[in-house]
mmCIF file of C-alpha atoms in Angstrom:
data_model
loop_
_atom_site.group_PDB
_atom_site.id
_atom_site.type_symbol
_atom_site.label_atom_id
_atom_site.label_comp_id
_atom_site.label_asym_id
_atom_site.label_seq_id
_atom_site.Cartn_x
_atom_site.Cartn_y
_atom_site.Cartn_z
ATOM 1 C CA MET A 606 10.237 8.781 -15.850
ATOM 2 C CA LYS A 607 9.619 9.656 -11.699
ATOM 3 C CA VAL A 608 11.099 7.135 -9.348
ATOM 4 C CA THR A 609 12.270 7.766 -5.915
ATOM 5 C CA THR A 610 15.075 7.077 -3.701
ATOM 6 C CA THR A 611 12.698 4.876 -1.744
ATOM 7 C CA SER A 612 11.064 2.746 -4.313
ATOM 8 C CA VAL A 613 13.467 1.548 -6.860
ATOM 9 C CA ALA A 614 16.516 0.187 -6.509
ATOM 10 C CA ALA A 615 16.262 -0.443 -3.123
ATOM 11 C CA LEU A 616 13.047 -2.350 -3.421
ATOM 12 C CA ALA A 617 14.549 -4.549 -5.999
ATOM 13 C CA ALA A 618 17.821 -4.942 -4.692
ATOM 14 C CA GLY A 619 16.966 -8.102 -2.484
ATOM 15 C CA ALA A 620 13.301 -8.244 -2.438
ATOM 16 C CA VAL A 621 13.177 -11.888 -3.021
ATOM 17 C CA ALA A 622 16.058 -13.721 -1.348
ATOM 18 C CA ALA A 623 16.585 -17.657 -2.489
ATOM 19 C CA PRO A 624 15.520 -20.576 -0.120
ATOM 20 C CA SER A 625 18.009 -22.720 1.662
ATOM 21 C CA ASN A 626 20.406 -24.889 -0.191
ATOM 22 C CA THR A 627 19.588 -27.855 1.907
ATOM 23 C CA THR A 628 16.807 -30.061 1.555
ATOM 24 C CA PRO A 629 15.420 -31.845 4.670
ATOM 25 C CA ARG A 630 13.025 -34.674 4.475
ATOM 26 C CA GLY A 631 10.265 -34.926 6.912
ATOM 27 C CA ALA A 632 7.248 -37.389 7.309
ATOM 28 C CA SER A 633 4.811 -37.020 4.082
ATOM 29 C CA LYS A 634 0.967 -37.187 4.613
ATOM 30 C CA ALA A 635 -0.588 -39.938 2.955
ATOM 31 C CA ALA A 636 -1.743 -38.209 -0.570
ATOM 32 C CA ALA A 637 -4.465 -39.490 -2.719
ATOM 33 C CA ALA A 638 -3.160 -38.077 -6.084
ATOM 34 C CA CYS A 639 -5.260 -37.813 -9.113
ATOM 35 C CA SER A 640 -6.409 -40.786 -10.946
ATOM 36 C CA SER A 641 -6.249 -38.975 -14.405
ATOM 37 C CA ALA A 642 -4.496 -36.178 -16.333
ATOM 38 C CA VAL A 643 -5.265 -33.076 -14.883
ATOM 39 C CA THR A 644 -6.167 -29.860 -17.048
ATOM 40 C CA LEU A 645 -6.174 -26.292 -15.724
ATOM 41 C CA ASP A 646 -8.194 -23.856 -17.352
ATOM 42 C CA ALA A 647 -5.993 -20.341 -17.224
ATOM 43 C CA SER A 648 -9.053 -18.862 -17.957
ATOM 44 C CA THR A 649 -10.649 -19.329 -14.418
ATOM 45 C CA ASN A 650 -9.478 -18.933 -11.085
ATOM 46 C CA VAL A 651 -8.152 -22.285 -10.518
ATOM 47 C CA PHE A 652 -7.455 -21.495 -6.826
ATOM 48 C CA GLN A 653 -11.246 -21.770 -6.231
ATOM 49 C CA LYS A 654 -10.963 -25.195 -6.968
ATOM 50 C CA TYR A 655 -7.513 -26.264 -5.643
ATOM 51 C CA THR A 656 -5.901 -25.702 -2.121
ATOM 52 C CA LEU A 657 -2.262 -24.275 -1.896
ATOM 53 C CA HIS A 658 0.093 -27.231 -1.172
ATOM 54 C CA PRO A 659 2.241 -27.663 2.374
ATOM 55 C CA ASN A 660 5.417 -28.621 0.746
ATOM 56 C CA THR A 661 7.200 -31.157 2.081
ATOM 57 C CA PHE A 662 10.234 -29.314 2.668
ATOM 58 C CA TYR A 663 8.905 -26.166 4.455
ATOM 59 C CA ARG A 664 7.063 -28.643 6.306
ATOM 60 C CA SER A 665 10.485 -30.209 7.524
ATOM 61 C CA GLU A 666 12.129 -26.524 8.507
ATOM 62 C CA VAL A 667 9.007 -25.707 10.487
ATOM 63 C CA ALA A 668 9.152 -29.502 12.059
ATOM 64 C CA ALA A 669 12.580 -28.617 12.864
ATOM 65 C CA ALA A 670 11.984 -25.032 14.035
ATOM 66 C CA VAL A 671 9.390 -26.849 16.614
ATOM 67 C CA GLU A 672 11.932 -29.162 18.164
ATOM 68 C CA GLN A 673 14.242 -26.080 18.993
ATOM 69 C CA MET A 674 11.458 -24.371 21.031
ATOM 70 C CA ALA A 675 11.054 -25.069 24.921
ATOM 71 C CA ASP A 676 7.481 -23.041 25.334
ATOM 72 C CA ALA A 677 4.749 -25.802 24.638
ATOM 73 C CA SER A 678 2.066 -23.039 23.834
ATOM 74 C CA LEU A 679 4.544 -21.568 21.061
ATOM 75 C CA LYS A 680 5.272 -25.159 19.850
ATOM 76 C CA THR A 681 1.635 -25.808 19.611
ATOM 77 C CA ALA A 682 1.203 -22.516 17.451
ATOM 78 C CA ALA A 683 4.163 -23.220 15.523
ATOM 79 C CA ALA A 684 3.239 -26.727 14.460
ATOM 80 C CA LYS A 685 -0.127 -25.263 12.634
ATOM 81 C CA VAL A 686 2.531 -23.122 10.394
ATOM 82 C CA ALA A 687 3.472 -26.441 8.684
ATOM 83 C CA ASP A 688 -0.047 -26.891 7.567
ATOM 84 C CA VAL A 689 -0.054 -23.557 5.866
ATOM 85 C CA GLY A 690 0.026 -23.891 1.907
ATOM 86 C CA SER A 691 3.150 -22.442 0.464
ATOM 87 C CA PHE A 692 5.463 -21.980 -2.468
ATOM 88 C CA LEU A 693 8.574 -24.406 -3.030
ATOM 89 C CA TRP A 694 11.475 -22.302 -4.764
ATOM 90 C CA LEU A 695 13.654 -24.121 -7.202
ATOM 91 C CA ASP A 696 16.237 -21.440 -6.928
ATOM 92 C CA SER A 697 19.135 -23.208 -8.824
ATOM 93 C CA ILE A 698 20.005 -25.994 -10.823
ATOM 94 C CA ALA A 699 20.672 -28.385 -7.604
ATOM 95 C CA ASN A 700 17.314 -27.562 -6.091
ATOM 96 C CA MET A 701 15.379 -29.033 -8.708
ATOM 97 C CA ALA A 702 16.156 -32.010 -6.669
ATOM 98 C CA LYS A 703 13.399 -30.976 -4.295
ATOM 99 C CA PHE A 704 10.912 -31.547 -7.004
ATOM 100 C CA GLU A 705 10.211 -35.230 -6.226
ATOM 101 C CA ASP A 706 9.447 -35.230 -2.908
ATOM 102 C CA ALA A 707 7.052 -32.557 -3.426
ATOM 103 C CA VAL A 708 5.055 -34.203 -5.799
ATOM 104 C CA ALA A 709 5.005 -37.274 -4.286
ATOM 105 C CA ASP A 710 3.474 -35.437 -1.146
ATOM 106 C CA LEU A 711 0.544 -33.915 -3.551
ATOM 107 C CA PRO A 712 -2.777 -34.907 -2.849
ATOM 108 C CA CYS A 713 -5.765 -34.159 -5.774
ATOM 109 C CA GLU A 714 -7.062 -31.512 -4.270
ATOM 110 C CA ASN A 715 -4.146 -29.600 -3.777
ATOM 111 C CA ILE A 716 -2.184 -27.351 -6.545
ATOM 112 C CA LEU A 717 2.045 -27.699 -5.978
ATOM 113 C CA GLY A 718 3.288 -24.014 -6.029
ATOM 114 C CA LEU A 719 6.602 -23.542 -7.483
ATOM 115 C CA VAL A 720 9.036 -20.449 -8.187
ATOM 116 C CA ILE A 721 10.825 -20.819 -11.057
ATOM 117 C CA TYR A 722 14.093 -18.701 -10.048
ATOM 118 C CA ASP A 723 17.432 -18.767 -11.621
ATOM 119 C CA LEU A 724 17.738 -16.425 -14.638
ATOM 120 C CA PRO A 725 21.034 -15.571 -15.723
ATOM 121 C CA GLY A 726 22.354 -12.365 -14.061
ATOM 122 C CA ARG A 727 19.410 -12.662 -11.561
ATOM 123 C CA ASP A 728 18.424 -9.958 -9.342
ATOM 124 C CA CYS A 729 20.620 -7.341 -11.277
ATOM 125 C CA ALA A 730 20.117 -4.929 -8.643
ATOM 126 C CA ALA A 731 20.690 -6.802 -5.648
ATOM 127 C CA LYS A 732 23.637 -8.091 -3.594
ATOM 128 C CA ALA A 733 21.904 -10.453 -1.012
ATOM 129 C CA SER A 734 19.879 -12.723 -3.801
ATOM 130 C CA ASN A 735 22.209 -12.763 -6.822
ATOM 131 C CA GLY A 736 21.976 -16.242 -8.701
ATOM 132 C CA GLU A 737 24.677 -19.039 -9.939
ATOM 133 C CA LEU A 738 24.299 -18.113 -13.895
ATOM 134 C CA LYS A 739 25.950 -15.274 -15.385
ATOM 135 C CA TYR A 740 24.237 -12.666 -17.528
ATOM 136 C CA ASN A 741 25.577 -14.275 -20.727
ATOM 137 C CA GLU A 742 24.815 -18.031 -19.685
ATOM 138 C CA LEU A 743 21.178 -18.290 -21.182
ATOM 139 C CA ASP A 744 21.858 -21.106 -22.892
ATOM 140 C CA ARG A 745 22.687 -22.898 -19.535
ATOM 141 C CA TYR A 746 19.452 -21.664 -18.170
ATOM 142 C CA LYS A 747 17.463 -23.396 -20.955
ATOM 143 C CA THR A 748 19.051 -26.800 -21.173
ATOM 144 C CA GLU A 749 20.066 -27.035 -17.782
ATOM 145 C CA TYR A 750 17.328 -25.575 -15.623
ATOM 146 C CA ILE A 751 14.206 -24.963 -17.711
ATOM 147 C CA ASP A 752 14.341 -28.170 -19.876
ATOM 148 C CA PRO A 753 14.841 -30.485 -16.733
ATOM 149 C CA ILE A 754 11.702 -28.706 -15.197
ATOM 150 C CA VAL A 755 9.514 -29.122 -18.172
ATOM 151 C CA THR A 756 10.494 -32.945 -18.244
ATOM 152 C CA LYS A 757 9.525 -33.048 -14.459
ATOM 153 C CA ILE A 758 6.206 -31.784 -14.770
ATOM 154 C CA LYS A 759 5.682 -33.651 -17.940
ATOM 155 C CA ALA A 760 6.416 -36.954 -15.907
ATOM 156 C CA ASN A 761 3.399 -35.859 -13.435
ATOM 157 C CA PRO A 762 0.650 -35.184 -15.841
ATOM 158 C CA ASN A 763 -1.718 -36.317 -12.843
ATOM 159 C CA ALA A 764 -0.632 -33.189 -11.023
ATOM 160 C CA ALA A 765 -1.504 -29.577 -10.567
ATOM 161 C CA PHE A 766 1.239 -27.002 -10.456
ATOM 162 C CA ALA A 767 1.122 -22.888 -10.224
ATOM 163 C CA LEU A 768 4.179 -21.763 -11.167
ATOM 164 C CA LEU A 769 5.362 -18.268 -9.837
ATOM 165 C CA ILE A 770 7.764 -16.923 -12.999
ATOM 166 C CA GLU A 771 11.083 -15.319 -11.875
ATOM 167 C CA PRO A 772 10.458 -12.749 -9.047
ATOM 168 C CA ASP A 773 12.090 -9.210 -9.583
ATOM 169 C CA SER A 774 13.245 -9.907 -12.943
ATOM 170 C CA LEU A 775 10.989 -7.718 -15.359
ATOM 171 C CA PRO A 776 10.359 -4.965 -12.824
ATOM 172 C CA ASN A 777 14.115 -4.546 -12.654
ATOM 173 C CA LEU A 778 14.262 -3.923 -16.480
ATOM 174 C CA VAL A 779 11.676 -1.210 -15.865
ATOM 175 C CA THR A 780 13.348 0.768 -13.167
ATOM 176 C CA ASN A 781 16.706 0.218 -12.855
ATOM 177 C CA ALA A 782 17.730 0.389 -16.728
ATOM 178 C CA ASP A 783 20.579 2.890 -15.479
ATOM 179 C CA LEU A 784 22.606 0.278 -13.599
ATOM 180 C CA SER A 785 24.961 -1.612 -15.905
ATOM 181 C CA THR A 786 24.254 -4.993 -14.289
ATOM 182 C CA CYS A 787 20.675 -4.818 -15.687
ATOM 183 C CA GLN A 788 21.570 -3.570 -18.781
ATOM 184 C CA GLU A 789 23.934 -6.430 -19.196
ATOM 185 C CA SER A 790 21.118 -9.054 -17.880
ATOM 186 C CA LYS A 791 18.428 -7.494 -20.262
ATOM 187 C CA THR A 792 18.761 -10.034 -22.739
ATOM 188 C CA ALA A 793 18.705 -12.686 -20.880
ATOM 189 C CA TYR A 794 16.048 -11.811 -18.700
ATOM 190 C CA GLU A 795 13.598 -11.119 -21.799
ATOM 191 C CA GLU A 796 14.571 -14.253 -23.385
ATOM 192 C CA GLY A 797 14.844 -16.018 -20.668
ATOM 193 C CA VAL A 798 11.269 -15.565 -19.550
ATOM 194 C CA ALA A 799 9.920 -16.087 -22.714
ATOM 195 C CA TYR A 800 11.359 -19.142 -23.154
ATOM 196 C CA ALA A 801 10.279 -20.225 -19.570
ATOM 197 C CA LEU A 802 6.664 -19.044 -20.634
ATOM 198 C CA LYS A 803 6.617 -20.996 -23.738
ATOM 199 C CA SER A 804 8.314 -24.301 -22.748
ATOM 200 C CA LEU A 805 6.170 -24.327 -19.486
ATOM 201 C CA ASN A 806 2.798 -23.756 -21.293
ATOM 202 C CA LEU A 807 1.463 -27.210 -20.241
ATOM 203 C CA PRO A 808 -1.727 -28.296 -19.571
ATOM 204 C CA ASN A 809 -1.617 -28.842 -16.008
ATOM 205 C CA VAL A 810 0.054 -25.599 -15.274
ATOM 206 C CA VAL A 811 -1.218 -22.018 -14.543
ATOM 207 C CA MET A 812 1.574 -19.118 -14.444
ATOM 208 C CA TYR A 813 1.753 -15.985 -12.696
ATOM 209 C CA ILE A 814 4.936 -13.465 -13.747
ATOM 210 C CA ASP A 815 6.180 -11.672 -10.979
ATOM 211 C CA ALA A 816 5.048 -7.736 -11.090
ATOM 212 C CA GLY A 817 7.107 -6.535 -8.064
ATOM 213 C CA HIS A 818 4.614 -4.359 -6.034
ATOM 214 C CA GLY A 819 2.585 -1.393 -5.206
ATOM 215 C CA GLY A 820 5.912 0.586 -4.072
ATOM 216 C CA TRP A 821 7.727 -0.303 -6.969
ATOM 217 C CA LEU A 822 5.464 -0.900 -10.283
ATOM 218 C CA GLY A 823 2.896 0.875 -8.470
ATOM 219 C CA TRP A 824 4.246 4.680 -8.965
ATOM 220 C CA ASP A 825 2.019 6.129 -11.273
ATOM 221 C CA ALA A 826 4.908 6.605 -13.806
ATOM 222 C CA ASN A 827 5.793 2.859 -13.650
ATOM 223 C CA LEU A 828 2.346 1.279 -14.404
ATOM 224 C CA LYS A 829 2.191 1.689 -17.924
ATOM 225 C CA PRO A 830 5.857 0.854 -18.995
ATOM 226 C CA GLY A 831 5.737 -1.942 -16.344
ATOM 227 C CA ALA A 832 2.416 -3.428 -17.957
ATOM 228 C CA GLU A 833 4.085 -3.180 -21.181
ATOM 229 C CA GLU A 834 7.477 -4.903 -20.663
ATOM 230 C CA LEU A 835 5.409 -7.819 -18.898
ATOM 231 C CA ALA A 836 3.238 -7.772 -22.402
ATOM 232 C CA LYS A 837 5.856 -7.760 -24.417
ATOM 233 C CA VAL A 838 7.426 -10.690 -23.363
ATOM 234 C CA TYR A 839 4.112 -12.708 -23.018
ATOM 235 C CA LYS A 840 3.810 -11.665 -26.554
ATOM 236 C CA ASN A 841 7.177 -12.764 -27.549
ATOM 237 C CA ALA A 842 6.195 -16.107 -25.917
ATOM 238 C CA GLY A 843 3.447 -16.412 -28.223
ATOM 239 C CA SER A 844 0.987 -15.467 -25.581
ATOM 240 C CA PRO A 845 0.952 -18.916 -24.116
ATOM 241 C CA LYS A 846 -2.656 -19.642 -22.842
ATOM 242 C CA GLN A 847 -1.462 -20.968 -19.249
ATOM 243 C CA VAL A 848 -0.404 -17.735 -18.262
ATOM 244 C CA ARG A 849 -3.470 -16.514 -15.978
ATOM 245 C CA GLY A 850 -1.722 -13.121 -14.983
ATOM 246 C CA TYR A 851 1.101 -12.030 -12.571
ATOM 247 C CA ALA A 852 2.279 -12.012 -9.192
ATOM 248 C CA THR A 853 2.283 -9.169 -6.356
ATOM 249 C CA ASN A 854 4.290 -8.485 -2.771
ATOM 250 C CA ILE A 855 6.321 -12.083 -3.151
ATOM 251 C CA ALA A 856 8.410 -11.562 0.015
ATOM 252 C CA GLY A 857 6.965 -8.473 0.644
ATOM 253 C CA TRP A 858 5.271 -6.107 3.421
ATOM 254 C CA ASN A 859 2.764 -4.273 1.801
ATOM 255 C CA ALA A 860 -0.377 -4.511 3.286
ATOM 256 C CA TRP A 861 -3.632 -5.474 1.153
ATOM 257 C CA ASP A 862 -6.124 -2.739 1.805
ATOM 258 C CA GLU A 863 -4.753 -0.712 4.380
ATOM 259 C CA ASP A 864 -6.194 2.987 4.208
ATOM 260 C CA PRO A 865 -4.559 5.565 4.139
ATOM 261 C CA GLY A 866 -1.465 3.353 2.974
ATOM 262 C CA GLU A 867 1.544 2.736 5.108
ATOM 263 C CA PHE A 868 3.477 5.686 3.426
ATOM 264 C CA SER A 869 0.773 7.998 2.528
ATOM 265 C CA ASP A 870 1.897 10.550 4.515
ATOM 266 C CA ALA A 871 5.491 10.284 2.707
ATOM 267 C CA SER A 872 6.643 13.749 0.822
ATOM 268 C CA ASP A 873 6.276 11.697 -2.586
ATOM 269 C CA ALA A 874 3.009 9.868 -1.785
ATOM 270 C CA LYS A 875 1.327 12.197 -4.632
ATOM 271 C CA TYR A 876 3.453 10.296 -7.229
ATOM 272 C CA ASN A 877 2.012 6.908 -6.155
ATOM 273 C CA SER A 878 -1.700 6.323 -6.107
ATOM 274 C CA CYS A 879 -1.083 2.476 -5.251
ATOM 275 C CA GLN A 880 -0.480 2.881 -1.429
ATOM 276 C CA ASN A 881 -1.953 -0.912 -0.854
ATOM 277 C CA GLU A 882 -1.567 -3.766 -3.055
ATOM 278 C CA LYS A 883 -5.378 -3.840 -3.461
ATOM 279 C CA THR A 884 -5.046 -0.606 -5.368
ATOM 280 C CA TYR A 885 -2.175 -1.865 -6.997
ATOM 281 C CA VAL A 886 -4.065 -4.575 -8.492
ATOM 282 C CA THR A 887 -6.879 -2.865 -9.485
ATOM 283 C CA LYS A 888 -4.782 -0.375 -11.493
ATOM 284 C CA PHE A 889 -1.826 -2.263 -12.716
ATOM 285 C CA SER A 890 -4.368 -4.866 -13.912
ATOM 286 C CA ALA A 891 -6.066 -2.133 -15.702
ATOM 287 C CA ALA A 892 -2.866 -1.185 -17.557
ATOM 288 C CA LEU A 893 -1.698 -4.977 -18.238
ATOM 289 C CA LYS A 894 -5.846 -5.054 -20.005
ATOM 290 C CA THR A 895 -4.744 -2.415 -22.264
ATOM 291 C CA ALA A 896 -1.261 -3.538 -23.101
ATOM 292 C CA GLY A 897 -2.531 -7.020 -23.989
ATOM 293 C CA PHE A 898 -1.628 -9.011 -21.041
ATOM 294 C CA PRO A 899 -3.593 -11.614 -19.049
ATOM 295 C CA ASN A 900 -4.562 -9.767 -15.773
ATOM 296 C CA HIS A 901 -5.101 -12.064 -12.783
ATOM 297 C CA ALA A 902 -3.368 -11.667 -9.902
ATOM 298 C CA ILE A 903 -1.856 -13.407 -6.767
ATOM 299 C CA VAL A 904 -0.816 -12.045 -3.711
ATOM 300 C CA ASP A 905 1.785 -12.896 -0.970
ATOM 301 C CA THR A 906 0.443 -12.208 2.474
ATOM 302 C CA GLY A 907 2.857 -14.548 4.189
ATOM 303 C CA ARG A 908 4.580 -11.648 6.112
ATOM 304 C CA ASN A 909 2.599 -8.802 5.967
ATOM 305 C CA ALA A 910 0.392 -8.598 9.284
ATOM 306 C CA VAL A 911 2.317 -5.621 10.714
ATOM 307 C CA THR A 912 2.619 -2.349 9.072
ATOM 308 C CA GLY A 913 4.354 0.929 10.155
ATOM 309 C CA LEU A 914 7.632 -0.987 10.929
ATOM 310 C CA ARG A 915 9.606 0.229 7.680
ATOM 311 C CA GLU A 916 11.257 3.693 7.542
ATOM 312 C CA GLU A 917 10.698 3.713 3.882
ATOM 313 C CA TRP A 918 9.092 1.632 1.121
ATOM 314 C CA GLY A 919 12.465 0.698 -0.163
ATOM 315 C CA ASP A 920 13.445 -1.173 3.189
ATOM 316 C CA TRP A 921 13.065 -4.896 2.084
ATOM 317 C CA CYS A 922 15.367 -6.971 4.268
ATOM 318 C CA ASN A 923 14.325 -9.027 7.270
ATOM 319 C CA VAL A 924 11.631 -6.030 8.606
ATOM 320 C CA ASN A 925 11.945 -6.410 12.408
ATOM 321 C CA GLY A 926 8.326 -6.965 13.857
ATOM 322 C CA ALA A 927 6.668 -8.450 10.937
ATOM 323 C CA GLY A 928 4.317 -11.261 11.849
ATOM 324 C CA PHE A 929 2.528 -13.826 9.731
ATOM 325 C CA GLY A 930 -0.352 -12.688 7.662
ATOM 326 C CA ILE A 931 -3.586 -14.034 6.215
ATOM 327 C CA ARG A 932 -3.427 -17.827 4.975
ATOM 328 C CA PRO A 933 -4.043 -18.630 1.596
ATOM 329 C CA THR A 934 -7.171 -18.161 0.277
ATOM 330 C CA ALA A 935 -9.141 -17.530 -3.256
ATOM 331 C CA ASP A 936 -11.443 -15.174 -0.678
ATOM 332 C CA THR A 937 -9.701 -12.196 -1.604
ATOM 333 C CA GLY A 938 -13.047 -9.774 -2.178
ATOM 334 C CA LEU A 939 -11.755 -8.627 -5.658
ATOM 335 C CA GLU A 940 -12.290 -10.301 -8.587
ATOM 336 C CA LEU A 941 -8.999 -9.230 -10.291
ATOM 337 C CA ALA A 942 -7.084 -11.094 -7.193
ATOM 338 C CA ASP A 943 -7.073 -14.883 -7.514
ATOM 339 C CA ALA A 944 -5.925 -15.500 -4.180
ATOM 340 C CA PHE A 945 -3.830 -14.782 -1.359
ATOM 341 C CA VAL A 946 -0.635 -16.826 -1.132
ATOM 342 C CA TRP A 947 2.472 -17.479 0.799
ATOM 343 C CA GLY A 948 5.289 -16.798 -1.455
ATOM 344 C CA LYS A 949 8.378 -16.296 0.635
ATOM 345 C CA PRO A 950 8.828 -19.067 3.178
ATOM 346 C CA GLY A 951 8.791 -17.550 6.886
ATOM 347 C CA GLY A 952 11.458 -18.221 8.719
ATOM 348 C CA GLU A 953 14.063 -17.990 6.135
ATOM 349 C CA SER A 954 16.343 -15.186 6.330
ATOM 350 C CA ASP A 955 16.251 -12.135 3.255
ATOM 351 C CA GLY A 956 19.941 -11.695 3.799
ATOM 352 C CA THR A 957 22.931 -11.410 6.081
ATOM 353 C CA SER A 958 23.712 -8.844 8.720
ATOM 354 C CA ASP A 959 27.124 -9.583 8.487
ATOM 355 C CA GLU A 960 28.837 -6.518 7.311
ATOM 356 C CA GLY A 961 31.806 -8.371 6.239
ATOM 357 C CA ALA A 962 29.949 -10.877 4.153
ATOM 358 C CA THR A 963 30.550 -11.120 0.474
ATOM 359 C CA ARG A 964 26.842 -10.680 0.258
ATOM 360 C CA TYR A 965 26.135 -8.196 2.677
ATOM 361 C CA ASP A 966 23.674 -5.779 1.435
ATOM 362 C CA SER A 967 23.287 -2.369 3.617
ATOM 363 C CA TYR A 968 19.672 -2.949 3.264
ATOM 364 C CA CYS A 969 20.090 -5.908 5.888
ATOM 365 C CA GLY A 970 21.850 -3.528 8.320
ATOM 366 C CA LYS A 971 19.537 -0.722 8.361
ATOM 367 C CA PRO A 972 17.771 0.186 11.780
ATOM 368 C CA ASP A 973 14.565 -1.319 10.749
ATOM 369 C CA ALA A 974 16.244 -4.851 9.887
ATOM 370 C CA TYR A 975 16.389 -7.563 12.145
ATOM 371 C CA LYS A 976 19.830 -8.476 13.660
ATOM 372 C CA PRO A 977 21.628 -10.777 13.599
ATOM 373 C CA SER A 978 20.503 -12.563 10.481
ATOM 374 C CA PRO A 979 22.188 -15.219 8.205
ATOM 375 C CA GLU A 980 22.355 -15.343 4.542
ATOM 376 C CA ALA A 981 19.728 -15.370 2.271
ATOM 377 C CA GLY A 982 17.615 -18.542 2.116
ATOM 378 C CA GLU A 983 18.987 -19.391 5.578
ATOM 379 C CA TRP A 984 16.979 -20.490 8.609
ATOM 380 C CA ASN A 985 16.486 -17.854 11.339
ATOM 381 C CA GLN A 986 15.060 -19.376 14.188
ATOM 382 C CA ALA A 987 14.452 -16.548 16.212
ATOM 383 C CA TYR A 988 12.885 -14.389 13.204
ATOM 384 C CA PHE A 989 10.634 -17.205 12.457
ATOM 385 C CA GLU A 990 9.177 -17.272 16.207
ATOM 386 C CA MET A 991 9.007 -13.374 15.992
ATOM 387 C CA LEU A 992 6.856 -13.820 12.751
ATOM 388 C CA LEU A 993 4.514 -16.359 14.519
ATOM 389 C CA GLN A 994 4.177 -14.426 17.634
ATOM 390 C CA ASN A 995 2.769 -11.130 15.823
ATOM 391 C CA ALA A 996 0.953 -13.597 13.273
ATOM 392 C CA SER A 997 -2.344 -11.744 12.435
ATOM 393 C CA PRO A 998 -4.600 -14.001 12.459
ATOM 394 C CA ALA A 999 -2.890 -15.817 15.183
ATOM 395 C CA PHE A 1000 -2.301 -19.268 15.257
#
């Protein structure tokens, strides 16, 4: 298939960086929990009824960041970020411990966004965000990771959950099949995601499988095989009814509807008609419908306020000059797009810029990457302040 040096391995390599392993606790808002069991209709857009929850973990990170600021006006603006709903990353077996505090803080009108992110051989084309499980540890993924999450959700039937399933996994199988690491992980990815979908198919859950973004599976030659890969795994799971669709631009930088697109003047632009995420959702949803997969999307707008910063599509790490984007909303202007969400917690690093670090990825050292930056998932105060200052709309 047609791929470019700017669209595949580079984009996949570390497009998603796992959040911090620490678990700060902050004061929770008073929450009026639902008085009866929640049932979500995945044939509808649940974000029209529920608000994405500002989870306790990110609220605590932002509160700590505010305390480090001296400028009064900046502190006031920063404090407002804590009230923005975002997804909570359960990116390791240990970090499942974040679940209880987040649910305890959940009012009935909100939906808790959770990222399921611990596949064996995770991020097979990455250096900065590899996971804890080896490619041959599928049983551990099932019994030590997915099964306990199922138990936790079943223990909270009166809460609503939106699950983002395994960022970067299936897209890597489409575009990085030549890498030995992705070849080794193929079985674990497909069987692991299918197991997650089948096991998490609970009445108070709605699921979205990660599908990269327009600069990844949006290339003309990738749309059909990308859709078929998602559909294959979905059908292998028994076509779970709580799967609503897919997620795009998670931890990404692509504009929603910029026209012409950010890379429309590149020499290879003729091979990618998805120059913004709106076009990608439209085209990929059509391919998914043909393949037999639910075709509604959520789109990460958490850090995409500023475009024209990257040298190429594939520059994914700590993009310098970025800003917080549109706040989570179901008002997207496109029926196929259920909601804009904040998938990546803004302020947490994509990867370290320390060339001597074990997990250093060269994309975190490129000219358009912010430096210095800590390890993936660790808090970067200066980067958070930059996102805040460049936010559009402003806080």
